[in-house]
Every structure is written in C-alpha cells, then in structure tokens.
C-alpha cells in the first residue's frame, strides 16, 4: 500500500459561535485544501479550504475552513490567487443555519465593498455592493453539498 505525506494545519480552530458578527478579521496565510472529516459518496475524503485568520478580539490567529460563498467573494475582490487574499480587512458575518438537521453557526468573511446576500434560490452569495447575480450565473460549485 502506498502512502502520501499529508500536510495538515496545526493549532486552534475558529468557533463561529464565539465570533462577533460585524467585527473585523484578516487572513494571514495562503488558503490550502486539506482532507476533512467528511467523506464523498465513493468513500474518499472530502477536502476543505483552510487558512489562518486573525480575528479582532482574539489573542492569536486560528484556523478557518472557508465556505464556497466566502471563497467566491474573495476571488471577486482580490483575484484567484489565495496569496492575494492576505492582509485585507474583512468583516465577520455569522448566521445560525441547519446542516443535516443540526443547528450550527456559519461563518462568512466579507471583503470591504461587498455584501452577503441571497441569490434567487435562497443560497448565500457574497457580491460587490450593488451587483446582482442571476440564476444563469450559478455553477454547481455555488451550491452547498448535500450530506
């Protein structure tokens, strides 16, 4: 059996339920895909996009798994290279949601000049203030995974 070396992010993880919506944050590392605890239908591990974030009011940076809405907003604001997402002030937005029947708190990092909104199907999107994303612009990556 062959094994590959896996690099995982060490340290504390952000707890969205303990963060203050409206506070500021700054990404301080590149975002990299990491294996998650969840599995795909074929049994292979799902990946999560992880970076280190310094939140206002916390003494040290913590790990954050970025959701697709946040990634789409960062790409729109700063480009496709995750190194370019660093050193920008972002607004923390939290929202209570249900995932597979369980109440959890979702975390969104919103660039300056952008807003968190719902698209025509009710999915969260992060777009430049004043823009509208139509259903025709949606891709499969914009949709949340069904567990």
Short mmCIF file of C-alpha atoms in Angstrom, two decimals:
data_model
loop_
_atom_site.label_atom_id
_atom_site.label_comp_id
_atom_site.label_asym_id
_atom_site.label_seq_id
_atom_site.Cartn_x
_atom_site.Cartn_y
_atom_site.Cartn_z
CA UNK A 1 0.00 0.00 0.00
CA UNK A 2 1.34 3.40 -0.99
CA UNK A 3 1.10 6.35 1.37
CA UNK A 4 1.43 10.01 0.62
CA UNK A 5 2.64 12.56 3.08
CA UNK A 6 -0.16 14.87 4.15
CA UNK A 7 0.44 18.35 5.46
CA UNK A 8 -2.22 19.48 7.89
CA UNK A 9 -2.69 22.77 9.64
CA UNK A 10 -1.95 22.64 13.36
CA UNK A 11 -3.30 24.93 16.02
CA UNK A 12 -6.67 26.11 17.25
CA UNK A 13 -9.74 26.32 15.06
CA UNK A 14 -12.21 29.20 14.94
CA UNK A 15 -15.57 28.63 16.61
CA UNK A 16 -18.08 30.66 14.63
CA UNK A 17 -20.48 30.66 17.58
CA UNK A 18 -17.89 32.60 19.65
CA UNK A 19 -17.16 35.26 17.00
CA UNK A 20 -18.88 38.63 16.93
CA UNK A 21 -20.76 39.42 13.73
CA UNK A 22 -19.65 42.82 12.43
CA UNK A 23 -16.13 42.56 13.85
CA UNK A 24 -13.07 42.55 11.61
CA UNK A 25 -10.66 39.83 10.56
CA UNK A 26 -7.61 39.39 8.37
CA UNK A 27 -6.40 36.30 6.53
CA UNK A 28 -2.71 35.82 7.34
CA UNK A 29 -1.83 32.69 5.34
CA UNK A 30 -2.48 31.17 1.96
CA UNK A 31 -5.56 29.01 1.70
CA UNK A 32 -4.84 25.33 1.04
CA UNK A 33 -7.06 22.29 0.54
CA UNK A 34 -6.92 19.85 3.45
CA UNK A 35 -8.67 16.50 3.94
CA UNK A 36 -11.81 16.91 6.05
CA UNK A 37 -13.52 14.51 8.42
CA UNK A 38 -16.36 14.02 5.92
CA UNK A 39 -16.41 11.52 3.06
CA UNK A 40 -17.59 11.68 -0.55
CA UNK A 41 -20.15 9.14 -1.75
CA UNK A 42 -17.30 6.96 -3.02
CA UNK A 43 -15.68 6.92 0.44
CA UNK A 44 -12.80 9.24 -0.41
CA UNK A 45 -12.18 12.15 1.98
CA UNK A 46 -13.75 15.49 1.13
CA UNK A 47 -11.45 18.48 1.19
CA UNK A 48 -11.83 21.77 2.99
CA UNK A 49 -10.11 25.06 2.15
CA UNK A 50 -8.17 26.10 5.25
CA UNK A 51 -6.31 29.29 6.12
CA UNK A 52 -5.16 31.12 9.25
CA UNK A 53 -7.20 34.16 10.26
CA UNK A 54 -6.56 36.83 12.89
CA UNK A 55 -9.90 37.91 14.36
CA UNK A 56 -10.44 41.17 16.19
CA UNK A 57 -10.54 40.41 19.91
CA UNK A 58 -8.66 37.09 19.75
CA UNK A 59 -5.08 36.91 21.02
CA UNK A 60 -3.77 34.67 18.23
CA UNK A 61 -4.66 33.56 14.71
CA UNK A 62 -6.88 30.49 14.31
CA UNK A 63 -7.62 28.05 11.50
CA UNK A 64 -10.73 28.60 9.41
CA UNK A 65 -12.33 26.35 6.81
CA UNK A 66 -13.63 28.78 4.20
CA UNK A 67 -17.03 28.07 2.69
CA UNK A 68 -17.66 28.49 -1.03
CA UNK A 69 -19.58 31.77 -0.62
CA UNK A 70 -16.58 33.31 1.18
CA UNK A 71 -14.14 31.97 -1.43
CA UNK A 72 -16.27 33.37 -4.26
CA UNK A 73 -16.32 36.78 -2.55
CA UNK A 74 -12.54 36.74 -2.03
CA UNK A 75 -11.96 35.77 -5.66
CA UNK A 76 -14.24 38.59 -6.79
CA UNK A 77 -12.49 41.14 -4.58
CA UNK A 78 -8.83 40.08 -4.78
CA UNK A 79 -8.41 37.54 -7.59
CA UNK A 80 -7.96 33.77 -7.88
CA UNK A 81 -4.59 33.52 -6.07
CA UNK A 82 -5.14 32.89 -2.35
CA UNK A 83 -1.86 34.63 -1.51
CA UNK A 84 -3.56 37.85 -2.67
CA UNK A 85 -6.36 37.36 -0.11
CA UNK A 86 -3.98 38.11 2.77
CA UNK A 87 -3.59 41.41 4.64
CA UNK A 88 -7.05 42.77 3.78
CA UNK A 89 -9.61 43.80 6.39
CA UNK A 90 -12.68 41.57 6.17
CA UNK A 91 -15.99 41.82 8.01
CA UNK A 92 -17.10 38.82 10.06
CA UNK A 93 -20.69 37.72 9.50
CA UNK A 94 -22.21 34.77 11.32
CA UNK A 95 -25.54 33.11 10.77
CA UNK A 96 -27.38 30.27 12.50
CA UNK A 97 -28.21 27.54 9.99
CA UNK A 98 -29.27 23.89 9.98
CA UNK A 99 -26.97 21.33 8.43
CA UNK A 100 -28.32 17.78 8.23
CA UNK A 101 -30.86 18.77 10.90
CA UNK A 102 -28.25 20.13 13.33
CA UNK A 103 -28.15 23.80 14.35
CA UNK A 104 -24.71 25.28 13.60
CA UNK A 105 -23.26 28.75 13.10
CA UNK A 106 -21.92 29.53 9.63
CA UNK A 107 -19.02 31.97 9.25
CA UNK A 108 -18.61 34.33 6.31
CA UNK A 109 -15.68 36.70 5.71
CA UNK A 110 -16.85 39.65 3.62
CA UNK A 111 -14.43 41.99 1.79
CA UNK A 112 -14.88 45.75 2.04
CA UNK A 113 -17.40 46.99 -0.52
CA UNK A 114 -19.07 43.56 -0.68
CA UNK A 115 -22.26 42.27 0.93
CA UNK A 116 -23.65 38.90 1.97
CA UNK A 117 -26.96 38.31 0.19
CA UNK A 118 -29.21 35.51 -1.00
CA UNK A 119 -29.46 34.56 -4.66
CA UNK A 120 -32.80 33.86 -6.36
CA UNK A 121 -32.74 30.29 -4.98
CA UNK A 122 -32.05 31.35 -1.39
CA UNK A 123 -28.34 30.40 -1.35
CA UNK A 124 -25.84 32.72 0.31
CA UNK A 125 -23.62 34.70 -2.04
CA UNK A 126 -21.06 37.41 -1.38
CA UNK A 127 -21.15 40.03 -4.10
CA UNK A 128 -19.95 43.55 -4.72
CA UNK A 129 -22.46 46.02 -3.27
CA UNK A 130 -24.95 47.00 -5.99
CA UNK A 131 -24.40 43.87 -8.14
CA UNK A 132 -26.98 41.15 -8.73
CA UNK A 133 -26.09 37.57 -9.51
CA UNK A 134 -28.69 35.86 -11.66
CA UNK A 135 -29.60 32.19 -11.72
CA UNK A 136 -27.89 31.94 -15.11
CA UNK A 137 -24.54 32.72 -13.46
CA UNK A 138 -24.76 29.90 -10.90
CA UNK A 139 -22.48 26.87 -11.15
CA UNK A 140 -22.53 23.57 -9.29
CA UNK A 141 -19.76 24.95 -7.01
CA UNK A 142 -22.15 27.66 -5.76
CA UNK A 143 -24.49 25.05 -4.31
CA UNK A 144 -23.92 23.68 -0.81
CA UNK A 145 -23.06 19.98 -0.51
CA UNK A 146 -25.89 17.67 0.48
CA UNK A 147 -24.82 15.41 3.30
#
